[in-house]
Coordinates of C-alpha atoms in Angstrom, one line a residue:
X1 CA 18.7 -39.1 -4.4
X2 CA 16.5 -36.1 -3.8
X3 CA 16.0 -35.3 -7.7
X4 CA 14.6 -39.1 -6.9
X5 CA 12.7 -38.0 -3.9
X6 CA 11.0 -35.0 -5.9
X7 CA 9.7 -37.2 -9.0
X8 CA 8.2 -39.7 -6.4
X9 CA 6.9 -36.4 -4.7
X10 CA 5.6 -35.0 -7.4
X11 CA 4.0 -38.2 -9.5
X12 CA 1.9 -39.1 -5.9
X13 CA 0.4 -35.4 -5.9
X14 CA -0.6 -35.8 -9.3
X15 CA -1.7 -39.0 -8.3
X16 CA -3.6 -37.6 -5.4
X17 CA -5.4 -34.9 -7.9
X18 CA -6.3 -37.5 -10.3
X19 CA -8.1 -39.7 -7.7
X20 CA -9.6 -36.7 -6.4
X21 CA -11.0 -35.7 -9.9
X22 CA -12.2 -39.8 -10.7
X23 CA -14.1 -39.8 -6.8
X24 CA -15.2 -36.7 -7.0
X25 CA -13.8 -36.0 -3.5
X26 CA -14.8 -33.4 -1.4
X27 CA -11.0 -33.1 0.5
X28 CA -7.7 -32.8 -0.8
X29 CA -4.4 -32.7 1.0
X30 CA -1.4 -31.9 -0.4
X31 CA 0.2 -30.6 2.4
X32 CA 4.6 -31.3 3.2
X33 CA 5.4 -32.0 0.0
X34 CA 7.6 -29.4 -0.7
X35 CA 6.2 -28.7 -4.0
X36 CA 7.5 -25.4 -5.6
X37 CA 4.1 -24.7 -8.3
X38 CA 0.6 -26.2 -7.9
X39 CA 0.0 -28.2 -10.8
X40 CA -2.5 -27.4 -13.0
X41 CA -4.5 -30.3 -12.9
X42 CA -5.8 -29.0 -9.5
X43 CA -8.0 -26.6 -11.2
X44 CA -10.4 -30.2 -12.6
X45 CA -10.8 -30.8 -9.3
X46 CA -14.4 -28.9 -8.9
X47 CA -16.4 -30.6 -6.2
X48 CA -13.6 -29.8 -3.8
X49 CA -14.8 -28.3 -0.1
X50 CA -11.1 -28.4 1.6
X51 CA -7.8 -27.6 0.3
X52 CA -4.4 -28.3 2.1
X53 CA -1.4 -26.7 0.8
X54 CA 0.6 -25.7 3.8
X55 CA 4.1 -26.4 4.4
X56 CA 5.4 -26.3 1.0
X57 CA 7.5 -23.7 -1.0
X58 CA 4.9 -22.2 -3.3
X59 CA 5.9 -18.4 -4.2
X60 CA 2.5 -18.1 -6.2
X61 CA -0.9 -19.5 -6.5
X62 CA -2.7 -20.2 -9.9
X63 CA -5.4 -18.3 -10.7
X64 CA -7.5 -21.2 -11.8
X65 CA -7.5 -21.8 -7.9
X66 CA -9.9 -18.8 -8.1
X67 CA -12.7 -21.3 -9.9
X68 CA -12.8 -23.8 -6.9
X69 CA -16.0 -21.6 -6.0
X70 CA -17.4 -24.4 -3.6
X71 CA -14.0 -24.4 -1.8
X72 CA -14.5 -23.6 2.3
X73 CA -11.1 -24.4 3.2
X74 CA -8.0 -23.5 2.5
X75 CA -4.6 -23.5 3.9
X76 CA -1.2 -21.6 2.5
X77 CA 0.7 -21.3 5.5
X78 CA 4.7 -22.3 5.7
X79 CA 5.2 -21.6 2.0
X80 CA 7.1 -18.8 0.4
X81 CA 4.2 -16.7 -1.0
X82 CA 5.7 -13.2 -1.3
X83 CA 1.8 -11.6 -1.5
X84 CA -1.5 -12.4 -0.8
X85 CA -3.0 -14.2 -3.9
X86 CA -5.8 -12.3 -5.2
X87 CA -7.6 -15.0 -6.9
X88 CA -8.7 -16.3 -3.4
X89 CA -11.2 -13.4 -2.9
X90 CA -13.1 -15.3 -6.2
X91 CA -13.8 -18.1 -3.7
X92 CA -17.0 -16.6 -1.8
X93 CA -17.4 -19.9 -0.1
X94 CA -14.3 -20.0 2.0
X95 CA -15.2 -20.3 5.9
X96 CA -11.5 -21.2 6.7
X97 CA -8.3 -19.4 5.6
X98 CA -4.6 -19.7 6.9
X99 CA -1.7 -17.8 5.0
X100 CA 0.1 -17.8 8.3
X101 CA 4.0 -17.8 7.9
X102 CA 4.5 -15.9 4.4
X103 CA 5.6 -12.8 3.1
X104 CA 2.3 -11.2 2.7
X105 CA 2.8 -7.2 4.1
X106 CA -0.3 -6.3 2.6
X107 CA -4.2 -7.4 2.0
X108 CA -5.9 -6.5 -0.6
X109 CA -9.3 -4.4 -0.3
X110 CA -11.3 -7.6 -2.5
X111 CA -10.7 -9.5 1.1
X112 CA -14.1 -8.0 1.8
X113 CA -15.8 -10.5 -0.6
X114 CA -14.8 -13.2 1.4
X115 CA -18.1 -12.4 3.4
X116 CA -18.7 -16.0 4.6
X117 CA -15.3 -16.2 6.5
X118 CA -15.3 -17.2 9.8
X119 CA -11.6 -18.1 10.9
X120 CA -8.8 -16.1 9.2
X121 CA -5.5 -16.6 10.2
X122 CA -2.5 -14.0 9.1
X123 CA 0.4 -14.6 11.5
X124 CA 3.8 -13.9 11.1
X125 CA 3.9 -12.7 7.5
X126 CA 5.0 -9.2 8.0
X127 CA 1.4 -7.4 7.7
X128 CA 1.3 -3.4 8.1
X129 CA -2.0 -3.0 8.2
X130 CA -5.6 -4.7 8.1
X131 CA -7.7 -3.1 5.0
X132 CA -11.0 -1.5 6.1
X133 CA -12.8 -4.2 4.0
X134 CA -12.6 -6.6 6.6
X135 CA -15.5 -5.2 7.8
X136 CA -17.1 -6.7 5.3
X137 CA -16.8 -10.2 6.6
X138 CA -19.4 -10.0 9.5
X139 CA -19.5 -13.6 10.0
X140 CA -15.8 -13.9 11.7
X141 CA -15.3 -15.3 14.9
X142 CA -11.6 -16.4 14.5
X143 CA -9.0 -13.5 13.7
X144 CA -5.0 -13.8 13.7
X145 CA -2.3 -11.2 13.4
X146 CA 0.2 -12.5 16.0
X147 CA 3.9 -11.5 15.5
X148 CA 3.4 -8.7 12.6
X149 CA 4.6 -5.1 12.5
X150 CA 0.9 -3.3 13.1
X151 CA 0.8 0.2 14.6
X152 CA -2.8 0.4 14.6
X153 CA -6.3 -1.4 14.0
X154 CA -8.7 0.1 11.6
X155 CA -12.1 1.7 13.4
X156 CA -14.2 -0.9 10.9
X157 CA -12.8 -3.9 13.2
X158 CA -15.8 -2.8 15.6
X159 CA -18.0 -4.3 12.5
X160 CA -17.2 -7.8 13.3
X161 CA -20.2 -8.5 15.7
X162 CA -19.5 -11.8 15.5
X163 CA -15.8 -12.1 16.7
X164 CA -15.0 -14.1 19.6
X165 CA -11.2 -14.5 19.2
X166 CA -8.9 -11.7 18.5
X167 CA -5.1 -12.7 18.9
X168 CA -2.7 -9.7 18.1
X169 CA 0.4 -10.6 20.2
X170 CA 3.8 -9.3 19.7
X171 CA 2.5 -6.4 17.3
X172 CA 3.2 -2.7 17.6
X173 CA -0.1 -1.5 19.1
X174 CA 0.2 1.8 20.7
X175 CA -3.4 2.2 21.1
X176 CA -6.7 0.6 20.3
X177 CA -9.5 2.0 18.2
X178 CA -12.8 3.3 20.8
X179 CA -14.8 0.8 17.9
X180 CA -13.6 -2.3 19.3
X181 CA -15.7 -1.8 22.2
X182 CA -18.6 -2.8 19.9
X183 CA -17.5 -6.2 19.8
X184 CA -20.4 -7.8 21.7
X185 CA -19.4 -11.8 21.1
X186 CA -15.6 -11.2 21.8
X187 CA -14.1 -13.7 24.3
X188 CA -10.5 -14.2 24.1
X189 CA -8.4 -10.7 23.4
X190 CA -4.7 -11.3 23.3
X191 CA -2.9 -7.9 22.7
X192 CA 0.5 -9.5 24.5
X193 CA 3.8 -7.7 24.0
X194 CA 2.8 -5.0 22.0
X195 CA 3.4 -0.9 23.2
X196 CA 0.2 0.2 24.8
X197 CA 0.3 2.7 28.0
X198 CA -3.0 2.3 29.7
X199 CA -5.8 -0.3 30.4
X200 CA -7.9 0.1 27.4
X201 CA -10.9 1.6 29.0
X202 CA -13.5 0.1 26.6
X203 CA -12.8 -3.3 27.7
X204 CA -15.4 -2.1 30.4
X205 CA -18.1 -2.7 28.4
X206 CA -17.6 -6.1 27.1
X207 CA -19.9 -8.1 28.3
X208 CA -18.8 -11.6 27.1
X209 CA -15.4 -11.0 27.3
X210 CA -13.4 -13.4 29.6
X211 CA -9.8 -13.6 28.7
X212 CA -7.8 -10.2 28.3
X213 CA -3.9 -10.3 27.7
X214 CA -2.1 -7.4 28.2
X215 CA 1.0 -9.1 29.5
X216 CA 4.3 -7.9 28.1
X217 CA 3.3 -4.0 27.0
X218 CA 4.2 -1.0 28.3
X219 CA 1.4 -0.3 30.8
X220 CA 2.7 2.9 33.2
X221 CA -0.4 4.0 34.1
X222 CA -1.6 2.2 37.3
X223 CA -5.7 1.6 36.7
X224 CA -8.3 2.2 39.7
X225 CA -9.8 0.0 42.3
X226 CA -13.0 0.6 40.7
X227 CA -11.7 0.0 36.8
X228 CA -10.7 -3.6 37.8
X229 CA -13.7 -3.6 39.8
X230 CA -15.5 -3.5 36.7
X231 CA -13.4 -6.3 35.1
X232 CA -14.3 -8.7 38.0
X233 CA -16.5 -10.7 34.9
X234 CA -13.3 -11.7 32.9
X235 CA -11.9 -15.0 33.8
X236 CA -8.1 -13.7 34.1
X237 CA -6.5 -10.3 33.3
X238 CA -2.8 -11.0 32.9
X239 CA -1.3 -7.7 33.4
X240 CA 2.6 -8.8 34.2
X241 CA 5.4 -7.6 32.8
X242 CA 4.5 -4.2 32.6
X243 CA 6.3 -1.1 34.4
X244 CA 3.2 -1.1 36.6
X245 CA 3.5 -4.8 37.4
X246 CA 5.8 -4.6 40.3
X247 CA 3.7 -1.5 41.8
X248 CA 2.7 -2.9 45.4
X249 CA -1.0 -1.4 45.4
X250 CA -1.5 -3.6 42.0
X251 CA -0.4 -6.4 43.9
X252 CA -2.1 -6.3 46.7
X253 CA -5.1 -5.9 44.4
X254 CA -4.3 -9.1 42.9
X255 CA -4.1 -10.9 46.0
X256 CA -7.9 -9.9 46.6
X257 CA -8.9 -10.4 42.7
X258 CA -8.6 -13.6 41.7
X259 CA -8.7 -12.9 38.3
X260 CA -6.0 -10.5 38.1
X261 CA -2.5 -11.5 37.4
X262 CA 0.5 -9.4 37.7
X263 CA 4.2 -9.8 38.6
X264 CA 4.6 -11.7 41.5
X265 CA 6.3 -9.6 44.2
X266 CA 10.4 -10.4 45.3
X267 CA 9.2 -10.6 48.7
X268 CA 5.8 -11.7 49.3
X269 CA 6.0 -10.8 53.7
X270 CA 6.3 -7.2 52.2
X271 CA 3.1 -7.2 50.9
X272 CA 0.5 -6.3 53.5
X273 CA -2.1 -8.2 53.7
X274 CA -3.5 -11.2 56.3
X275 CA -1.3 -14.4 55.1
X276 CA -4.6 -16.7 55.4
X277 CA -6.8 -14.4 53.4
X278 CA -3.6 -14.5 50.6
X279 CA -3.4 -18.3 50.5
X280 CA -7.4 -18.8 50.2
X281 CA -7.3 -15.9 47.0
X282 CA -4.2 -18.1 45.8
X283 CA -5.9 -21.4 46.2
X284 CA -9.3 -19.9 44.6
X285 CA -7.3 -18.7 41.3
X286 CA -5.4 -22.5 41.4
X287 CA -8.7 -24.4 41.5
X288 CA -10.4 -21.4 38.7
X289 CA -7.7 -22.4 36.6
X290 CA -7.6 -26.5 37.4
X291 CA -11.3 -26.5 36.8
X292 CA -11.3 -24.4 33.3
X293 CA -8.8 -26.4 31.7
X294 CA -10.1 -29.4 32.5
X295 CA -12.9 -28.7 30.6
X296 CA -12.2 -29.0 27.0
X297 CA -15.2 -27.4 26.0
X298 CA -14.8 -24.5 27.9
X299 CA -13.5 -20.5 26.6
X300 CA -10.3 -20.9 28.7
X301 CA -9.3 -24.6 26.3
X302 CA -10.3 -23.3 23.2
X303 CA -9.0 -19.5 23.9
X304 CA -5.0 -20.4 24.8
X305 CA -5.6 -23.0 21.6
X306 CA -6.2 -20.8 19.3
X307 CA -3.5 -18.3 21.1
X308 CA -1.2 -20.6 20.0
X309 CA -2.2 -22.0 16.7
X310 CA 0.6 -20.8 13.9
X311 CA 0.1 -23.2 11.3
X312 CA -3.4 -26.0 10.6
X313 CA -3.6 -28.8 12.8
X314 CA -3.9 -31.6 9.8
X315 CA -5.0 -34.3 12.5
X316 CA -7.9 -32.4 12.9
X317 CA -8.8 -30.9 9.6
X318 CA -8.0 -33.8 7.1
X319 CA -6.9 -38.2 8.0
X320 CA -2.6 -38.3 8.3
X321 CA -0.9 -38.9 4.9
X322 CA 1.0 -41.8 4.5
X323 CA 4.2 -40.6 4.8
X324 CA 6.7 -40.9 1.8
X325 CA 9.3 -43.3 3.6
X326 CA 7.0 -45.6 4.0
X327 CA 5.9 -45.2 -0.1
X328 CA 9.2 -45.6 -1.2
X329 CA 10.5 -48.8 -0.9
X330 CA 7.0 -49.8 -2.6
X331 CA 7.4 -47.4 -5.5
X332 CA 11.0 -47.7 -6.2
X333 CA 10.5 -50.0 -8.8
X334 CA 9.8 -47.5 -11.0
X335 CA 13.0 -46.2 -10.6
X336 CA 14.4 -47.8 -13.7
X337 CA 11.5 -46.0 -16.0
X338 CA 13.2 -43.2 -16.1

């Protein structure tokens, strides 16, 4: 039945390419089909702006792929890619790139030619390090490196002056490079559960930033009144589970900042501070929160979305698929052809 399965699978994706070639169409998802090798006919299919191949089990990537120069999106995640294909730096119109959820430990340098990328997602794939190239691609606002073994950030990351999102949770950060202070549009920084010490100090002089994540890391050093005085701009500073987060001055602190968030304490009467100035700070953060979210426009929405995001959300990149229960009874037919 599944051998069954696979030639209906693999007939309707040839299908798909062939309609795609005939309309000239400008989209093309061949995404959960559990195809093994990208057929070759893909490589005809010229006028194509967006690409889906995620959540598949490709292990490589023809490099006629590379020739799909007016491509601006393209997604690889879920598959079994065991390195980054190289034949995607030839496509210098890519704004949107996912290889999320791969075994991909290293980038190559040509990365850098990808100089009209804006989103660029590389979680989960084992990465050791980002190449200094990336500096090269000015025009990103989106970067993800959630969940991979990185020990450090290069100093070129302070080139990306257009960066608004940075998500690097559950990394091996010990420390971040002085350059990232020079990231003027950053909004959302997520450095969750990785090894740092201390408050980065540059965060300081970041004036857009809003959303900091520092929650989870190994923060010993207890920061100044007048440090988080400085941070009073950012919407929330999530500074819990650290060895500081339990620290009764920080908590107190947090009681008067609204935007701070730290470990709540195991008794909160041990905490001294007047019980109706604590409940109207409480009941200011509740409403700061009630009110961002339910705004869908707003940093907080879009900075825990894309927080979150592993994999492409096809509902909002490309129409739903029929899906292949429903094309079977139809197609089954054919059975007896071969």
């Amino acid at each position: 039945m599944e051998k069954i399965c696979q030639f209906f699978r693999n007939n309707y994706v040839l299908a798909n390419c062939e309609d795609a070639i005939y309309k000239k169409a400008f989209s093309l998802n061949l995404s959960h089909y559990q195809m093994s090798q990208v057929p070759d006919i893909i490589e005809q299919c010229e006028t194509l702006l967006k690409l889906f191949l995620n959540q598949n089990k490709l292990t490589k990537i023809p490099s006629s792929i590379g020739n799909l120069v007016r491509l601006q999106v393209l997604t690889l995640d879920y598959n079994k890619l065991d390195e980054f294909p190289i034949c995607i730096c030839r496509l210098v119109s890519l704004k949107f790139l996912n290889v999320s959820c791969n075994n991909i430990v290293r980038l190559p340098p040509e990365l850098g030619y990808l100089t009209l990328l804006e989103t660029f997602w590389c979680n989960n794939t084992g990465l050791l390090e980002l190449p200094v190239e990336i500096r090269n691609c000015e025009r990103l606002e989106t970067l993800g490196v959630r969940g991979n073994p990185l020990k450090k950030l290069p100093e070129s990351i302070g080139a990306l002056s257009s960066l608004r999102w940075f998500t690097a949770e559950n990394c091996e950060l010990e420390e971040l490079p002085l350059t990232v202070a020079l990231l003027g549009s950053l909004v959302h920084l997520n450095l969750k559960g990785n090894r740092l010490r201390r408050l980065p100090r540059m965060l300081m002089a970041m004036q857009k930033l809003r959303f900091v994540f520092l929650n989870g890391n190994c923060i010993d050093e207890l920061p100044t009144r007048a440090q988080l005085e400085e941070l009073r701009t950012l919407n929330m500073l999530n500074l819990s589970q650290n060895p500081i987060g339990h620290h009764s001055d920080l908590q107190l602190m947090a009681l008067r900042q609204t935007n701070l968030y730290v470990d709540p304490p195991p008794n909160q009467e041990d905490i001294a501070c007047d019980c109706t100035s604590s409940r109207t700070s409480l009941n200011s953060r509740e409403h700061q929160e009630e009110q961002a979210r339910g705004d869908d426009s707003s940093d907080w929405e879009n900075s825990v979305r894309t927080s979150e995001l592993d994999t492409t959300d096809d509902s909002g990149l490309e129409a739903n698929i029929e899906d292949l229960s429903v094309m079977l009874p139809e197609m089954s037919r054919f059975v007896t052809t071969f």
